[in-house]
Tab-separated table of C-alpha atoms in Angstrom:
chain	number	residue	atom	x	y	z
A	9	UNK	CA	5.462	-24.939	-11.319
A	10	UNK	CA	3.459	-27.520	-9.387
A	11	UNK	CA	3.111	-26.971	-5.658
A	12	UNK	CA	3.626	-29.482	-2.927
A	13	UNK	CA	1.003	-29.400	-0.208
A	14	UNK	CA	2.874	-27.923	2.723
A	15	UNK	CA	1.268	-29.230	5.906
A	16	UNK	CA	1.650	-25.866	7.618
A	17	UNK	CA	-0.887	-26.846	10.237
A	18	UNK	CA	0.647	-30.168	11.172
A	19	UNK	CA	3.233	-28.711	13.508
A	20	UNK	CA	0.610	-27.132	15.718
A	21	UNK	CA	1.430	-23.892	17.449
A	22	UNK	CA	-0.258	-23.281	20.816
A	23	UNK	CA	-2.936	-21.281	19.001
A	24	UNK	CA	-4.056	-24.292	16.972
A	25	UNK	CA	-3.070	-27.110	19.296
A	26	UNK	CA	-6.628	-28.335	19.863
A	27	UNK	CA	-6.908	-30.196	16.549
A	28	UNK	CA	-4.997	-33.355	15.696
A	29	UNK	CA	-3.021	-33.645	12.456
A	30	UNK	CA	-5.763	-35.386	10.451
A	31	UNK	CA	-8.356	-32.835	11.523
A	32	UNK	CA	-6.069	-29.939	10.639
A	33	UNK	CA	-5.341	-31.491	7.218
A	34	UNK	CA	-9.087	-31.811	6.562
A	35	UNK	CA	-9.671	-28.195	7.633
A	36	UNK	CA	-6.814	-26.985	5.443
A	37	UNK	CA	-8.018	-28.893	2.363
A	38	UNK	CA	-11.614	-27.739	2.658
A	39	UNK	CA	-10.614	-24.170	3.450
A	40	UNK	CA	-8.621	-24.142	0.207
A	41	UNK	CA	-11.443	-25.748	-1.772
A	42	UNK	CA	-13.936	-23.224	-0.400
A	43	UNK	CA	-11.562	-20.341	-1.091
A	44	UNK	CA	-11.050	-21.457	-4.699
A	45	UNK	CA	-14.836	-21.619	-5.125
A	46	UNK	CA	-15.206	-18.032	-3.887
A	47	UNK	CA	-12.260	-17.028	-6.051
A	48	UNK	CA	-14.309	-18.332	-8.974
A	49	UNK	CA	-17.105	-15.895	-8.119
A	50	UNK	CA	-14.545	-13.108	-7.790
A	51	UNK	CA	-12.968	-13.791	-11.187
A	52	UNK	CA	-16.370	-13.974	-12.868
A	53	UNK	CA	-17.206	-10.545	-11.448
A	54	UNK	CA	-13.850	-8.784	-11.742
A	55	UNK	CA	-13.073	-10.042	-15.249
A	56	UNK	CA	-16.666	-9.859	-16.498
A	57	UNK	CA	-16.608	-13.491	-17.588
A	58	UNK	CA	-19.630	-14.858	-19.445
A	59	UNK	CA	-21.296	-17.769	-17.681
A	60	UNK	CA	-23.632	-20.198	-19.399
A	61	UNK	CA	-25.558	-22.012	-16.686
A	62	UNK	CA	-25.346	-21.685	-12.917
A	63	UNK	CA	-22.531	-19.492	-11.591
A	64	UNK	CA	-22.220	-21.775	-8.554
A	65	UNK	CA	-21.416	-24.700	-10.848
A	66	UNK	CA	-18.774	-22.645	-12.640
A	67	UNK	CA	-17.180	-21.723	-9.302
A	68	UNK	CA	-17.111	-25.392	-8.280
A	69	UNK	CA	-15.352	-26.229	-11.535
A	70	UNK	CA	-12.632	-23.649	-10.864
A	71	UNK	CA	-12.038	-25.143	-7.422
A	72	UNK	CA	-11.354	-28.582	-8.922
A	73	UNK	CA	-9.316	-27.058	-11.736
A	74	UNK	CA	-7.075	-25.250	-9.232
A	75	UNK	CA	-6.554	-28.387	-7.148
A	76	UNK	CA	-5.588	-30.393	-10.219
A	77	UNK	CA	-3.495	-27.730	-11.921
A	78	UNK	CA	-1.560	-26.098	-9.111
A	79	UNK	CA	-0.416	-29.067	-7.024
A	80	UNK	CA	1.785	-32.085	-7.553
A	81	UNK	CA	-0.080	-35.392	-7.885
A	82	UNK	CA	0.185	-36.550	-4.281
A	83	UNK	CA	-0.988	-33.201	-2.919
A	84	UNK	CA	-3.779	-32.902	-5.483
A	85	UNK	CA	-5.130	-36.354	-4.654
A	86	UNK	CA	-5.056	-35.590	-0.939
A	87	UNK	CA	-6.943	-32.321	-1.481
A	88	UNK	CA	-9.467	-33.984	-3.780
A	89	UNK	CA	-10.279	-36.676	-1.238
A	90	UNK	CA	-10.811	-34.250	1.628
A	91	UNK	CA	-12.858	-31.750	-0.379
A	92	UNK	CA	-15.010	-34.570	-1.760
A	93	UNK	CA	-15.570	-35.827	1.777
A	94	UNK	CA	-16.563	-32.263	2.667
A	95	UNK	CA	-19.445	-32.363	0.171
A	96	UNK	CA	-20.388	-35.835	1.383
A	97	UNK	CA	-20.496	-34.633	4.984
A	98	UNK	CA	-22.613	-31.619	4.048
A	99	UNK	CA	-25.061	-33.926	2.277
A	100	UNK	CA	-25.349	-36.152	5.332
A	101	UNK	CA	-25.770	-33.146	7.612
A	102	UNK	CA	-28.321	-31.419	5.385
A	103	UNK	CA	-30.739	-34.329	5.005
A	104	UNK	CA	-33.285	-33.519	2.301
A	105	UNK	CA	-31.582	-31.438	-0.425
A	106	UNK	CA	-32.704	-27.832	-0.806
A	107	UNK	CA	-33.584	-28.037	-4.491
A	108	UNK	CA	-34.526	-24.350	-4.543
A	109	UNK	CA	-30.994	-23.291	-3.550
A	110	UNK	CA	-28.583	-21.722	-6.061
A	111	UNK	CA	-26.065	-24.419	-5.112
A	112	UNK	CA	-26.635	-27.879	-6.505
A	113	UNK	CA	-27.303	-30.751	-4.078
A	114	UNK	CA	-24.131	-31.596	-2.186
A	115	UNK	CA	-24.017	-35.193	-3.408
A	116	UNK	CA	-24.204	-33.960	-6.992
A	117	UNK	CA	-21.357	-31.550	-6.250
A	118	UNK	CA	-19.452	-34.504	-4.772
A	119	UNK	CA	-19.772	-36.546	-7.973
A	120	UNK	CA	-19.009	-33.533	-10.168
A	121	UNK	CA	-15.795	-32.965	-8.224
A	122	UNK	CA	-14.761	-36.612	-8.452
A	123	UNK	CA	-15.587	-36.732	-12.149
A	124	UNK	CA	-13.612	-33.620	-13.078
A	125	UNK	CA	-10.643	-34.642	-10.959
A	126	UNK	CA	-10.604	-38.118	-12.467
A	127	UNK	CA	-11.114	-36.723	-15.977
A	128	UNK	CA	-8.042	-34.519	-15.626
A	129	UNK	CA	-5.766	-37.559	-15.387
A	130	UNK	CA	-7.729	-40.758	-16.001
A	131	UNK	CA	-4.653	-42.914	-16.633
A	132	UNK	CA	-3.406	-42.397	-13.068
A	133	UNK	CA	-6.645	-41.870	-11.139
A	134	UNK	CA	-8.652	-45.033	-11.744
A	135	UNK	CA	-8.153	-45.934	-8.097
A	136	UNK	CA	-9.441	-42.512	-6.987
A	137	UNK	CA	-12.583	-42.875	-9.101
A	138	UNK	CA	-13.193	-46.404	-7.812
A	139	UNK	CA	-12.481	-45.506	-4.190
A	140	UNK	CA	-14.839	-42.512	-4.289
A	141	UNK	CA	-17.596	-44.469	-5.999
A	142	UNK	CA	-17.713	-42.788	-9.406
A	143	UNK	CA	-20.043	-44.893	-11.590
A	144	UNK	CA	-18.557	-46.140	-14.854
A	145	UNK	CA	-21.498	-44.611	-16.716
A	146	UNK	CA	-20.326	-41.161	-15.592
A	147	UNK	CA	-16.604	-41.878	-15.710
A	148	UNK	CA	-16.722	-42.440	-19.478
A	149	UNK	CA	-17.576	-38.765	-19.987
A	150	UNK	CA	-15.277	-37.253	-17.373
A	151	UNK	CA	-12.234	-36.603	-19.603
A	152	UNK	CA	-14.499	-34.655	-21.944
A	153	UNK	CA	-15.955	-32.716	-19.008
A	154	UNK	CA	-12.453	-31.830	-17.864
A	155	UNK	CA	-11.497	-30.707	-21.376
A	156	UNK	CA	-14.470	-28.332	-21.330
A	157	UNK	CA	-13.277	-26.919	-18.013
A	158	UNK	CA	-9.753	-26.518	-19.370
A	159	UNK	CA	-11.115	-24.695	-22.392
A	160	UNK	CA	-12.827	-22.113	-20.192
A	161	UNK	CA	-11.054	-21.682	-16.861
A	162	UNK	CA	-7.709	-22.742	-18.294
A	163	UNK	CA	-7.671	-19.782	-20.647
A	164	UNK	CA	-8.602	-17.400	-17.836
A	165	UNK	CA	-5.836	-18.617	-15.544
A	166	UNK	CA	-3.299	-18.616	-18.374
A	167	UNK	CA	-4.007	-14.918	-18.875
A	168	UNK	CA	-3.587	-14.150	-15.169
A	169	UNK	CA	-0.352	-16.141	-14.984
A	170	UNK	CA	0.905	-14.363	-18.104
A	171	UNK	CA	0.447	-11.057	-16.258
A	172	UNK	CA	3.174	-12.214	-13.877
A	173	UNK	CA	3.512	-12.123	-10.095
A	174	UNK	CA	1.997	-9.234	-8.189
A	175	UNK	CA	0.199	-8.186	-5.032
A	176	UNK	CA	-3.404	-8.174	-6.182
A	177	UNK	CA	-4.499	-10.815	-3.653
A	178	UNK	CA	-4.467	-9.150	-0.226
A	179	UNK	CA	-5.313	-10.801	3.072
A	180	UNK	CA	-6.296	-8.506	5.899
A	181	UNK	CA	-4.558	-9.171	9.186
A	182	UNK	CA	-6.759	-11.106	11.570
A	183	UNK	CA	-7.713	-8.989	14.570
A	184	UNK	CA	-8.820	-11.903	16.732
A	185	UNK	CA	-6.309	-14.262	18.317
A	186	UNK	CA	-8.600	-17.261	18.740
A	187	UNK	CA	-7.253	-20.609	17.580
A	188	UNK	CA	-9.858	-20.921	14.798
A	189	UNK	CA	-9.206	-17.433	13.455
A	190	UNK	CA	-5.438	-17.974	13.523
A	191	UNK	CA	-5.768	-21.342	11.813
A	192	UNK	CA	-7.910	-19.952	8.971
A	193	UNK	CA	-5.585	-16.983	8.593
A	194	UNK	CA	-2.507	-19.219	8.363
A	195	UNK	CA	-4.019	-21.337	5.588
A	196	UNK	CA	-5.206	-18.337	3.571
A	197	UNK	CA	-2.013	-16.377	4.167
A	198	UNK	CA	0.057	-19.158	2.609
A	199	UNK	CA	-2.381	-19.400	-0.305
A	200	UNK	CA	-2.407	-15.647	-0.945
A	201	UNK	CA	1.398	-15.613	-1.000
A	202	UNK	CA	1.416	-18.522	-3.471
A	203	UNK	CA	-1.140	-16.879	-5.771
A	204	UNK	CA	0.696	-13.550	-5.721
A	205	UNK	CA	3.831	-15.402	-6.701
A	206	UNK	CA	2.103	-16.901	-9.749
A	207	UNK	CA	-0.383	-14.387	-11.143
A	208	UNK	CA	-1.909	-10.930	-11.061
A	209	UNK	CA	-5.464	-9.650	-11.219
A	210	UNK	CA	-6.315	-6.349	-12.917
A	211	UNK	CA	-7.361	-4.991	-9.488
A	212	UNK	CA	-7.046	-5.854	-5.830
A	213	UNK	CA	-9.062	-8.711	-4.352
A	214	UNK	CA	-9.260	-8.411	-0.570
A	215	UNK	CA	-9.629	-11.561	1.523
A	216	UNK	CA	-10.898	-11.367	5.103
A	217	UNK	CA	-11.197	-13.789	7.998
A	218	UNK	CA	-14.130	-12.648	10.118
A	219	UNK	CA	-16.882	-13.786	12.442
A	220	UNK	CA	-20.229	-14.142	10.651
A	221	UNK	CA	-22.467	-15.955	13.181
A	222	UNK	CA	-22.586	-18.883	10.746
A	223	UNK	CA	-20.270	-21.354	9.027
A	224	UNK	CA	-20.005	-19.642	5.657
A	225	UNK	CA	-17.741	-18.070	3.061
A	226	UNK	CA	-18.796	-15.611	0.401
A	227	UNK	CA	-17.734	-13.173	-2.278
A	228	UNK	CA	-19.184	-9.662	-2.006
A	229	UNK	CA	-19.353	-7.904	-5.394
A	230	UNK	CA	-20.140	-4.584	-3.681
A	231	UNK	CA	-16.534	-4.185	-2.522
A	232	UNK	CA	-15.011	-7.109	-4.420
A	233	UNK	CA	-13.882	-9.045	-1.365
A	234	UNK	CA	-13.931	-12.639	-0.137
A	235	UNK	CA	-14.897	-13.327	3.470
A	236	UNK	CA	-14.046	-16.620	5.115
A	237	UNK	CA	-16.028	-17.023	8.316
A	238	UNK	CA	-14.130	-18.167	11.397
A	239	UNK	CA	-17.099	-20.361	12.307
A	240	UNK	CA	-16.325	-22.547	9.284
A	241	UNK	CA	-13.206	-23.885	11.002
A	242	UNK	CA	-15.181	-25.340	13.898
A	243	UNK	CA	-17.768	-26.718	11.448
A	244	UNK	CA	-15.075	-28.480	9.422
A	245	UNK	CA	-13.437	-29.824	12.563
A	246	UNK	CA	-16.742	-31.376	13.595
A	247	UNK	CA	-17.104	-32.954	10.129
A	248	UNK	CA	-13.609	-34.419	10.317
A	249	UNK	CA	-14.506	-36.250	13.502
A	250	UNK	CA	-17.910	-37.658	12.456
């Protein structure tokens, strides 16, 4: 069943009242995109999936695949725009790409996202591809690129969905009452509930919202957990207002 994007942050509670509706929507979209990326790392580890190429690229692909596959068209397009703009903002903020990094250059990740999202539904997303500047030379191959993603991640998700609903995704209660921590926790809490209602993992995946002294999110294979850093909220809010 396709999800609608519930703007759970748009009716701001006092804890998250600082950010306007557009900023909160941008934070929500990028928090989800980042979470899906880290979920990709988690699935690769927990399920022992074979990866040919860079694991970071594979995790990016899952993020786009989740956005396309789990949301209705209007919500998916909205998420795709904001997460693409997130990569664009990171590229502008970074300056010279760090070619040594395990992540690809942010502008390349931007075009990969746009390509896969367009390739998933090219008949209805010509305007998205044009608006986000996808060159025709790349667009011609995007449906094939999406089919490759569907052949890999699609099979993995089908197996998890076939296992039925469960409680394998677990979000730890946030101990800090700051507006940024509450905001991140609200977004991830709704997502964890949605995932538990759709699928099950063979073991528990713990998700934490914590302070990290940096704007970051990461999967830790040592205890098989995802940490979303509170500092990321403020970072995304600044991007939204550039």
